[in-house]
Amino acid sequence: MTPATRDDRTRLVGGPHTEESRATPYRLAVLGANEPDVVWAAGGLLYDGSVRGWNITVYLAECRDDRPLRILGVNSELLDGFSSEAQRPDAIIASSGLFGENNVVRAYFEDTSRPNRADVAVWGGERPLNPRRGAQQLEHRLSAAARAFKVQAMIAARLDPESVDPIEVFRGDEQSFLAAQLL
């Protein structure tokens, strides 16, 4: 299938998993080291997804202040309470550093990256996700509103708001993320 432009920030590939064909909200789990890590890497995607009605939960290895994530419209929980059996999201995006350091995260990725499970992607580092499936660079173009909210979330997280890029970069299986309209 050929990607078609839906608007200036989301490429769309038709198929059985598109948002238009879903009866339930899209479920996205984000696994990060702490709030600044997640806001810097995926804040725009989180905001854009939350305003589209996605059910997004951020799991953190260390919780300091959830205000930056609340600004983006998402909830957070400690990674310690994360259960791969109880959590079956449609997609998972994680910090490659956390993937490399945390056995729970690594096992969860291995389990969910099997066919017909969740789509997976990472930010940062050079670690391949799954040698059998090609990991490509994925880009999410932030909406104007996402950029504005990400700036505020970065200020709350004590990050430099001048470093907000209009594109957030991840690595994963492009076709599955396009079909789910995550990009």
PDB file of N, CA and C in Angstrom, residues 83-177:
ATOM      1  N   SER A  83       2.661  -4.656  34.738  1.00  0.00           N
ATOM      2  CA  SER A  83       2.527  -6.096  34.545  1.00  0.00           C
ATOM      3  C   SER A  83       2.281  -6.374  33.076  1.00  0.00           C
ATOM      4  N   SER A  84       3.159  -7.158  32.477  1.00  0.00           N
ATOM      5  CA  SER A  84       2.996  -7.447  31.052  1.00  0.00           C
ATOM      6  C   SER A  84       1.742  -8.273  30.787  1.00  0.00           C
ATOM      7  N   GLU A  85       1.297  -9.036  31.754  1.00  0.00           N
ATOM      8  CA  GLU A  85       0.080  -9.824  31.557  1.00  0.00           C
ATOM      9  C   GLU A  85      -1.162  -8.938  31.588  1.00  0.00           C
ATOM     10  N   ALA A  86      -1.169  -7.966  32.487  1.00  0.00           N
ATOM     11  CA  ALA A  86      -2.345  -7.107  32.633  1.00  0.00           C
ATOM     12  C   ALA A  86      -2.407  -6.029  31.555  1.00  0.00           C
ATOM     13  N   GLN A  87      -1.266  -5.598  31.050  1.00  0.00           N
ATOM     14  CA  GLN A  87      -1.216  -4.493  30.092  1.00  0.00           C
ATOM     15  C   GLN A  87      -1.037  -5.029  28.677  1.00  0.00           C
ATOM     16  N   ARG A  88      -2.034  -4.881  27.856  1.00  0.00           N
ATOM     17  CA  ARG A  88      -1.959  -5.301  26.456  1.00  0.00           C
ATOM     18  C   ARG A  88      -2.303  -4.118  25.557  1.00  0.00           C
ATOM     19  N   PRO A  89      -1.390  -3.150  25.463  1.00  0.00           N
ATOM     20  CA  PRO A  89      -1.670  -2.005  24.596  1.00  0.00           C
ATOM     21  C   PRO A  89      -1.529  -2.377  23.128  1.00  0.00           C
ATOM     22  N   ASP A  90      -2.009  -1.492  22.273  1.00  0.00           N
ATOM     23  CA  ASP A  90      -1.858  -1.673  20.832  1.00  0.00           C
ATOM     24  C   ASP A  90      -0.440  -1.345  20.384  1.00  0.00           C
ATOM     25  N   ALA A  91       0.213  -0.420  21.088  1.00  0.00           N
ATOM     26  CA  ALA A  91       1.578  -0.019  20.739  1.00  0.00           C
ATOM     27  C   ALA A  91       2.337   0.345  22.005  1.00  0.00           C
ATOM     28  N   ILE A  92       3.652   0.156  21.941  1.00  0.00           N
ATOM     29  CA  ILE A  92       4.541   0.486  23.050  1.00  0.00           C
ATOM     30  C   ILE A  92       5.703   1.282  22.481  1.00  0.00           C
ATOM     31  N   ILE A  93       6.011   2.377  23.137  1.00  0.00           N
ATOM     32  CA  ILE A  93       7.184   3.168  22.771  1.00  0.00           C
ATOM     33  C   ILE A  93       8.010   3.308  24.038  1.00  0.00           C
ATOM     34  N   ALA A  94       9.315   3.042  23.942  1.00  0.00           N
ATOM     35  CA  ALA A  94      10.150   3.048  25.141  1.00  0.00           C
ATOM     36  C   ALA A  94      11.499   3.697  24.888  1.00  0.00           C
ATOM     37  N   SER A  95      12.101   4.118  25.963  1.00  0.00           N
ATOM     38  CA  SER A  95      13.464   4.629  25.947  1.00  0.00           C
ATOM     39  C   SER A  95      14.412   3.465  25.689  1.00  0.00           C
ATOM     40  N   SER A  96      15.332   3.624  24.737  1.00  0.00           N
ATOM     41  CA  SER A  96      16.281   2.538  24.469  1.00  0.00           C
ATOM     42  C   SER A  96      17.188   2.308  25.670  1.00  0.00           C
ATOM     43  N   GLY A  97      17.471   3.354  26.444  1.00  0.00           N
ATOM     44  CA  GLY A  97      18.272   3.191  27.654  1.00  0.00           C
ATOM     45  C   GLY A  97      17.571   2.308  28.663  1.00  0.00           C
ATOM     46  N   LEU A  98      16.280   2.531  28.854  1.00  0.00           N
ATOM     47  CA  LEU A  98      15.492   1.713  29.769  1.00  0.00           C
ATOM     48  C   LEU A  98      15.390   0.284  29.242  1.00  0.00           C
ATOM     49  N   PHE A  99      15.226   0.139  27.927  1.00  0.00           N
ATOM     50  CA  PHE A  99      15.183  -1.177  27.288  1.00  0.00           C
ATOM     51  C   PHE A  99      16.470  -1.947  27.588  1.00  0.00           C
ATOM     52  N   GLY A 100      17.609  -1.261  27.520  1.00  0.00           N
ATOM     53  CA  GLY A 100      18.890  -1.909  27.759  1.00  0.00           C
ATOM     54  C   GLY A 100      19.151  -2.252  29.213  1.00  0.00           C
ATOM     55  N   GLU A 101      18.568  -1.478  30.136  1.00  0.00           N
ATOM     56  CA  GLU A 101      18.855  -1.642  31.560  1.00  0.00           C
ATOM     57  C   GLU A 101      17.842  -2.485  32.321  1.00  0.00           C
ATOM     58  N   ASN A 102      16.616  -2.554  31.847  1.00  0.00           N
ATOM     59  CA  ASN A 102      15.531  -3.113  32.643  1.00  0.00           C
ATOM     60  C   ASN A 102      15.044  -4.438  32.055  1.00  0.00           C
ATOM     61  N   ASN A 103      15.188  -5.513  32.831  1.00  0.00           N
ATOM     62  CA  ASN A 103      14.783  -6.845  32.364  1.00  0.00           C
ATOM     63  C   ASN A 103      13.284  -6.951  32.119  1.00  0.00           C
ATOM     64  N   VAL A 104      12.467  -6.275  32.934  1.00  0.00           N
ATOM     65  CA  VAL A 104      11.012  -6.318  32.769  1.00  0.00           C
ATOM     66  C   VAL A 104      10.635  -5.702  31.424  1.00  0.00           C
ATOM     67  N   VAL A 105      11.237  -4.558  31.114  1.00  0.00           N
ATOM     68  CA  VAL A 105      10.955  -3.878  29.846  1.00  0.00           C
ATOM     69  C   VAL A 105      11.402  -4.738  28.673  1.00  0.00           C
ATOM     70  N   ARG A 106      12.596  -5.303  28.767  1.00  0.00           N
ATOM     71  CA  ARG A 106      13.122  -6.143  27.683  1.00  0.00           C
ATOM     72  C   ARG A 106      12.232  -7.369  27.457  1.00  0.00           C
ATOM     73  N   ALA A 107      11.827  -8.037  28.529  1.00  0.00           N
ATOM     74  CA  ALA A 107      10.960  -9.217  28.404  1.00  0.00           C
ATOM     75  C   ALA A 107       9.609  -8.833  27.815  1.00  0.00           C
ATOM     76  N   TYR A 108       9.095  -7.685  28.227  1.00  0.00           N
ATOM     77  CA  TYR A 108       7.810  -7.224  27.707  1.00  0.00           C
ATOM     78  C   TYR A 108       7.904  -6.956  26.213  1.00  0.00           C
ATOM     79  N   PHE A 109       8.997  -6.322  25.781  1.00  0.00           N
ATOM     80  CA  PHE A 109       9.195  -6.062  24.355  1.00  0.00           C
ATOM     81  C   PHE A 109       9.273  -7.365  23.574  1.00  0.00           C
ATOM     82  N   GLU A 110      10.009  -8.336  24.089  1.00  0.00           N
ATOM     83  CA  GLU A 110      10.137  -9.616  23.394  1.00  0.00           C
ATOM     84  C   GLU A 110       8.784 -10.301  23.265  1.00  0.00           C
ATOM     85  N   ASP A 111       7.986 -10.251  24.325  1.00  0.00           N
ATOM     86  CA  ASP A 111       6.667 -10.880  24.309  1.00  0.00           C
ATOM     87  C   ASP A 111       5.716 -10.162  23.360  1.00  0.00           C
ATOM     88  N   THR A 112       5.661  -8.854  23.448  1.00  0.00           N
ATOM     89  CA  THR A 112       4.682  -8.103  22.667  1.00  0.00           C
ATOM     90  C   THR A 112       5.090  -7.874  21.226  1.00  0.00           C
ATOM     91  N   SER A 113       6.360  -8.054  20.887  1.00  0.00           N
ATOM     92  CA  SER A 113       6.770  -7.826  19.500  1.00  0.00           C
ATOM     93  C   SER A 113       6.533  -9.041  18.610  1.00  0.00           C
ATOM     94  N   ARG A 114       6.020 -10.120  19.190  1.00  0.00           N
ATOM     95  CA  ARG A 114       5.661 -11.277  18.368  1.00  0.00           C
ATOM     96  C   ARG A 114       4.502 -10.902  17.455  1.00  0.00           C
ATOM     97  N   PRO A 115       4.325 -11.618  16.358  1.00  0.00           N
ATOM     98  CA  PRO A 115       3.225 -11.296  15.440  1.00  0.00           C
ATOM     99  C   PRO A 115       1.877 -11.218  16.151  1.00  0.00           C
ATOM    100  N   ASN A 116       1.046 -10.287  15.687  1.00  0.00           N
ATOM    101  CA  ASN A 116      -0.306 -10.060  16.201  1.00  0.00           C
ATOM    102  C   ASN A 116      -0.346  -9.581  17.648  1.00  0.00           C
ATOM    103  N   ARG A 117       0.736  -9.034  18.120  1.00  0.00           N
ATOM    104  CA  ARG A 117       0.762  -8.417  19.450  1.00  0.00           C
ATOM    105  C   ARG A 117       0.870  -6.915  19.245  1.00  0.00           C
ATOM    106  N   ALA A 118       1.505  -6.214  20.158  1.00  0.00           N
ATOM    107  CA  ALA A 118       1.621  -4.754  20.064  1.00  0.00           C
ATOM    108  C   ALA A 118       2.731  -4.339  19.101  1.00  0.00           C
ATOM    109  N   ASP A 119       2.555  -3.163  18.511  1.00  0.00           N
ATOM    110  CA  ASP A 119       3.613  -2.549  17.717  1.00  0.00           C
ATOM    111  C   ASP A 119       4.595  -1.913  18.694  1.00  0.00           C
ATOM    112  N   VAL A 120       5.896  -2.011  18.411  1.00  0.00           N
ATOM    113  CA  VAL A 120       6.899  -1.489  19.337  1.00  0.00           C
ATOM    114  C   VAL A 120       7.851  -0.538  18.633  1.00  0.00           C
ATOM    115  N   ALA A 121       8.307   0.458  19.385  1.00  0.00           N
ATOM    116  CA  ALA A 121       9.301   1.412  18.887  1.00  0.00           C
ATOM    117  C   ALA A 121      10.093   1.932  20.079  1.00  0.00           C
ATOM    118  N   VAL A 122      11.274   2.465  19.800  1.00  0.00           N
ATOM    119  CA  VAL A 122      12.119   3.052  20.844  1.00  0.00           C
ATOM    120  C   VAL A 122      12.597   4.428  20.400  1.00  0.00           C
ATOM    121  N   TRP A 123      13.035   5.204  21.382  1.00  0.00           N
ATOM    122  CA  TRP A 123      13.728   6.456  21.084  1.00  0.00           C
ATOM    123  C   TRP A 123      15.105   6.383  21.714  1.00  0.00           C
ATOM    124  N   GLY A 124      16.062   7.082  21.080  1.00  0.00           N
ATOM    125  CA  GLY A 124      17.426   7.145  21.598  1.00  0.00           C
ATOM    126  C   GLY A 124      18.219   5.888  21.311  1.00  0.00           C
ATOM    127  N   GLY A 125      19.541   5.986  21.429  1.00  0.00           N
ATOM    128  CA  GLY A 125      20.428   4.841  21.288  1.00  0.00           C
ATOM    129  C   GLY A 125      20.411   4.219  19.908  1.00  0.00           C
ATOM    130  N   GLU A 126      21.133   3.138  19.777  1.00  0.00           N
ATOM    131  CA  GLU A 126      21.240   2.441  18.494  1.00  0.00           C
ATOM    132  C   GLU A 126      20.804   0.988  18.590  1.00  0.00           C
ATOM    133  N   ARG A 127      20.226   0.591  19.700  1.00  0.00           N
ATOM    134  CA  ARG A 127      19.856  -0.808  19.929  1.00  0.00           C
ATOM    135  C   ARG A 127      18.756  -1.252  18.962  1.00  0.00           C
ATOM    136  N   PRO A 128      18.980  -2.358  18.227  1.00  0.00           N
ATOM    137  CA  PRO A 128      17.912  -2.857  17.353  1.00  0.00           C
ATOM    138  C   PRO A 128      16.796  -3.467  18.188  1.00  0.00           C
ATOM    139  N   LEU A 129      15.587  -3.349  17.692  1.00  0.00           N
ATOM    140  CA  LEU A 129      14.445  -3.907  18.414  1.00  0.00           C
ATOM    141  C   LEU A 129      14.332  -5.404  18.222  1.00  0.00           C
ATOM    142  N   ASN A 130      14.206  -5.812  16.996  1.00  0.00           N
ATOM    143  CA  ASN A 130      13.977  -7.211  16.684  1.00  0.00           C
ATOM    144  C   ASN A 130      14.686  -7.492  15.367  1.00  0.00           C
ATOM    145  N   PRO A 131      15.740  -8.296  15.387  1.00  0.00           N
ATOM    146  CA  PRO A 131      16.502  -8.539  14.168  1.00  0.00           C
ATOM    147  C   PRO A 131      15.677  -9.112  13.025  1.00  0.00           C
ATOM    148  N   ARG A 132      14.581  -9.826  13.358  1.00  0.00           N
ATOM    149  CA  ARG A 132      13.760 -10.415  12.300  1.00  0.00           C
ATOM    150  C   ARG A 132      12.913  -9.369  11.593  1.00  0.00           C
ATOM    151  N   ARG A 133      12.561  -8.304  12.284  1.00  0.00           N
ATOM    152  CA  ARG A 133      11.731  -7.253  11.701  1.00  0.00           C
ATOM    153  C   ARG A 133      12.597  -6.008  11.566  1.00  0.00           C
ATOM    154  N   GLY A 134      12.579  -5.415  10.400  1.00  0.00           N
ATOM    155  CA  GLY A 134      13.402  -4.241  10.178  1.00  0.00           C
ATOM    156  C   GLY A 134      12.941  -3.054  10.998  1.00  0.00           C
ATOM    157  N   ALA A 135      13.868  -2.449  11.705  1.00  0.00           N
ATOM    158  CA  ALA A 135      13.558  -1.238  12.463  1.00  0.00           C
ATOM    159  C   ALA A 135      13.966  -0.044  11.622  1.00  0.00           C
ATOM    160  N   GLN A 136      12.989   0.761  11.278  1.00  0.00           N
ATOM    161  CA  GLN A 136      13.246   1.948  10.473  1.00  0.00           C
ATOM    162  C   GLN A 136      13.079   3.190  11.335  1.00  0.00           C
ATOM    163  N   GLN A 137      13.597   4.304  10.827  1.00  0.00           N
ATOM    164  CA  GLN A 137      13.383   5.572  11.511  1.00  0.00           C
ATOM    165  C   GLN A 137      11.938   5.999  11.297  1.00  0.00           C
ATOM    166  N   LEU A 138      11.261   6.323  12.383  1.00  0.00           N
ATOM    167  CA  LEU A 138       9.877   6.778  12.344  1.00  0.00           C
ATOM    168  C   LEU A 138       9.855   8.236  12.772  1.00  0.00           C
ATOM    169  N   GLU A 139       9.080   9.043  12.095  1.00  0.00           N
ATOM    170  CA  GLU A 139       9.015  10.462  12.429  1.00  0.00           C
ATOM    171  C   GLU A 139       7.578  10.881  12.706  1.00  0.00           C
ATOM    172  N   HIS A 140       7.392  11.562  13.821  1.00  0.00           N
ATOM    173  CA  HIS A 140       6.089  12.154  14.135  1.00  0.00           C
ATOM    174  C   HIS A 140       6.237  13.669  14.034  1.00  0.00           C
ATOM    175  N   ARG A 141       5.484  14.271  13.116  1.00  0.00           N
ATOM    176  CA  ARG A 141       5.490  15.732  12.969  1.00  0.00           C
ATOM    177  C   ARG A 141       4.473  16.310  13.942  1.00  0.00           C
ATOM    178  N   LEU A 142       4.948  17.134  14.859  1.00  0.00           N
ATOM    179  CA  LEU A 142       4.096  17.705  15.890  1.00  0.00           C
ATOM    180  C   LEU A 142       3.133  18.729  15.309  1.00  0.00           C
ATOM    181  N   SER A 143       1.896  18.696  15.775  1.00  0.00           N
ATOM    182  CA  SER A 143       0.939  19.741  15.423  1.00  0.00           C
ATOM    183  C   SER A 143       1.388  21.030  16.110  1.00  0.00           C
ATOM    184  N   ALA A 144       0.846  22.154  15.684  1.00  0.00           N
ATOM    185  CA  ALA A 144       1.181  23.435  16.319  1.00  0.00           C
ATOM    186  C   ALA A 144       0.798  23.404  17.799  1.00  0.00           C
ATOM    187  N   ALA A 145      -0.351  22.823  18.105  1.00  0.00           N
ATOM    188  CA  ALA A 145      -0.780  22.728  19.505  1.00  0.00           C
ATOM    189  C   ALA A 145       0.168  21.833  20.304  1.00  0.00           C
ATOM    190  N   ALA A 146       0.602  20.723  19.715  1.00  0.00           N
ATOM    191  CA  ALA A 146       1.524  19.819  20.408  1.00  0.00           C
ATOM    192  C   ALA A 146       2.831  20.527  20.732  1.00  0.00           C
ATOM    193  N   ARG A 147       3.319  21.333  19.798  1.00  0.00           N
ATOM    194  CA  ARG A 147       4.558  22.086  20.059  1.00  0.00           C
ATOM    195  C   ARG A 147       4.356  23.044  21.226  1.00  0.00           C
ATOM    196  N   ALA A 148       3.220  23.737  21.254  1.00  0.00           N
ATOM    197  CA  ALA A 148       2.950  24.692  22.334  1.00  0.00           C
ATOM    198  C   ALA A 148       2.844  23.983  23.685  1.00  0.00           C
ATOM    199  N   PHE A 149       2.134  22.860  23.726  1.00  0.00           N
ATOM    200  CA  PHE A 149       1.988  22.132  24.982  1.00  0.00           C
ATOM    201  C   PHE A 149       3.303  21.467  25.389  1.00  0.00           C
ATOM    202  N   LYS A 150       4.081  21.001  24.415  1.00  0.00           N
ATOM    203  CA  LYS A 150       5.373  20.396  24.741  1.00  0.00           C
ATOM    204  C   LYS A 150       6.308  21.436  25.345  1.00  0.00           C
ATOM    205  N   VAL A 151       6.282  22.664  24.841  1.00  0.00           N
ATOM    206  CA  VAL A 151       7.099  23.737  25.426  1.00  0.00           C
ATOM    207  C   VAL A 151       6.739  23.908  26.902  1.00  0.00           C
ATOM    208  N   GLN A 152       5.446  23.962  27.209  1.00  0.00           N
ATOM    209  CA  GLN A 152       5.014  24.132  28.599  1.00  0.00           C
ATOM    210  C   GLN A 152       5.407  22.923  29.454  1.00  0.00           C
ATOM    211  N   ALA A 153       5.283  21.729  28.902  1.00  0.00           N
ATOM    212  CA  ALA A 153       5.678  20.521  29.632  1.00  0.00           C
ATOM    213  C   ALA A 153       7.185  20.507  29.875  1.00  0.00           C
ATOM    214  N   MET A 154       7.960  20.972  28.897  1.00  0.00           N
ATOM    215  CA  MET A 154       9.413  21.027  29.069  1.00  0.00           C
ATOM    216  C   MET A 154       9.797  22.032  30.151  1.00  0.00           C
ATOM    217  N   ILE A 155       9.121  23.161  30.200  1.00  0.00           N
ATOM    218  CA  ILE A 155       9.380  24.136  31.265  1.00  0.00           C
ATOM    219  C   ILE A 155       9.079  23.506  32.622  1.00  0.00           C
ATOM    220  N   ALA A 156       7.947  22.812  32.736  1.00  0.00           N
ATOM    221  CA  ALA A 156       7.580  22.147  33.991  1.00  0.00           C
ATOM    222  C   ALA A 156       8.584  21.057  34.362  1.00  0.00           C
ATOM    223  N   ALA A 157       9.204  20.424  33.360  1.00  0.00           N
ATOM    224  CA  ALA A 157      10.190  19.366  33.602  1.00  0.00           C
ATOM    225  C   ALA A 157      11.602  19.923  33.761  1.00  0.00           C
ATOM    226  N   ARG A 158      11.723  21.248  33.734  1.00  0.00           N
ATOM    227  CA  ARG A 158      13.011  21.945  33.856  1.00  0.00           C
ATOM    228  C   ARG A 158      13.960  21.607  32.707  1.00  0.00           C
ATOM    229  N   LEU A 159      13.395  21.531  31.514  1.00  0.00           N
ATOM    230  CA  LEU A 159      14.177  21.326  30.297  1.00  0.00           C
ATOM    231  C   LEU A 159      14.171  22.622  29.498  1.00  0.00           C
ATOM    232  N   ASP A 160      15.125  22.771  28.601  1.00  0.00           N
ATOM    233  CA  ASP A 160      15.218  23.964  27.765  1.00  0.00           C
ATOM    234  C   ASP A 160      14.121  23.930  26.706  1.00  0.00           C
ATOM    235  N   PRO A 161      13.134  24.823  26.793  1.00  0.00           N
ATOM    236  CA  PRO A 161      12.037  24.799  25.819  1.00  0.00           C
ATOM    237  C   PRO A 161      12.456  25.239  24.421  1.00  0.00           C
ATOM    238  N   GLU A 162      13.621  25.836  24.296  1.00  0.00           N
ATOM    239  CA  GLU A 162      14.109  26.258  22.978  1.00  0.00           C
ATOM    240  C   GLU A 162      14.489  25.060  22.117  1.00  0.00           C
ATOM    241  N   SER A 163      14.650  23.888  22.733  1.00  0.00           N
ATOM    242  CA  SER A 163      15.096  22.708  21.989  1.00  0.00           C
ATOM    243  C   SER A 163      13.945  21.882  21.424  1.00  0.00           C
ATOM    244  N   VAL A 164      12.722  22.423  21.411  1.00  0.00           N
ATOM    245  CA  VAL A 164      11.583  21.678  20.861  1.00  0.00           C
ATOM    246  C   VAL A 164      11.730  21.590  19.352  1.00  0.00           C
ATOM    247  N   ASP A 165      11.842  20.377  18.862  1.00  0.00           N
ATOM    248  CA  ASP A 165      11.969  20.116  17.432  1.00  0.00           C
ATOM    249  C   ASP A 165      10.570  19.845  16.880  1.00  0.00           C
ATOM    250  N   PRO A 166      10.278  20.243  15.649  1.00  0.00           N
ATOM    251  CA  PRO A 166       8.951  19.975  15.089  1.00  0.00           C
ATOM    252  C   PRO A 166       8.723  18.499  14.749  1.00  0.00           C
ATOM    253  N   ILE A 167       9.772  17.694  14.838  1.00  0.00           N
ATOM    254  CA  ILE A 167       9.665  16.266  14.523  1.00  0.00           C
ATOM    255  C   ILE A 167      10.287  15.459  15.657  1.00  0.00           C
ATOM    256  N   GLU A 168       9.573  14.416  16.106  1.00  0.00           N
ATOM    257  CA  GLU A 168      10.120  13.477  17.083  1.00  0.00           C
ATOM    258  C   GLU A 168      10.476  12.198  16.338  1.00  0.00           C
ATOM    259  N   VAL A 169      11.627  11.623  16.679  1.00  0.00           N
ATOM    260  CA  VAL A 169      12.152  10.475  15.943  1.00  0.00           C
ATOM    261  C   VAL A 169      12.175   9.239  16.841  1.00  0.00           C
ATOM    262  N   PHE A 170      11.688   8.127  16.282  1.00  0.00           N
ATOM    263  CA  PHE A 170      11.670   6.834  16.954  1.00  0.00           C
ATOM    264  C   PHE A 170      12.214   5.792  15.977  1.00  0.00           C
ATOM    265  N   ARG A 171      12.421   4.549  16.460  1.00  0.00           N
ATOM    266  CA  ARG A 171      12.782   3.435  15.583  1.00  0.00           C
ATOM    267  C   ARG A 171      11.806   2.294  15.834  1.00  0.00           C
ATOM    268  N   GLY A 172      11.270   1.753  14.745  1.00  0.00           N
ATOM    269  CA  GLY A 172      10.325   0.650  14.857  1.00  0.00           C
ATOM    270  C   GLY A 172       9.888   0.207  13.479  1.00  0.00           C
ATOM    271  N   ASP A 173       8.808  -0.553  13.420  1.00  0.00           N
ATOM    272  CA  ASP A 173       8.263  -1.051  12.158  1.00  0.00           C
ATOM    273  C   ASP A 173       7.332   0.010  11.580  1.00  0.00           C
ATOM    274  N   GLU A 174       7.777   0.666  10.523  1.00  0.00           N
ATOM    275  CA  GLU A 174       7.036   1.794   9.965  1.00  0.00           C
ATOM    276  C   GLU A 174       5.628   1.422   9.528  1.00  0.00           C
ATOM    277  N   GLN A 175       5.454   0.315   8.842  1.00  0.00           N
ATOM    278  CA  GLN A 175       4.135  -0.028   8.309  1.00  0.00           C
ATOM    279  C   GLN A 175       3.089  -0.200   9.405  1.00  0.00           C
ATOM    280  N   SER A 176       3.460  -0.837  10.513  1.00  0.00           N
ATOM    281  CA  SER A 176       2.469  -1.029  11.572  1.00  0.00           C
ATOM    282  C   SER A 176       2.105   0.291  12.239  1.00  0.00           C
ATOM    283  N   PHE A 177       3.063   1.181  12.399  1.00  0.00           N
ATOM    284  CA  PHE A 177       2.766   2.471  13.015  1.00  0.00           C
ATOM    285  C   PHE A 177       1.989   3.375  12.068  1.00  0.00           C
TER     286      PHE A 177
END
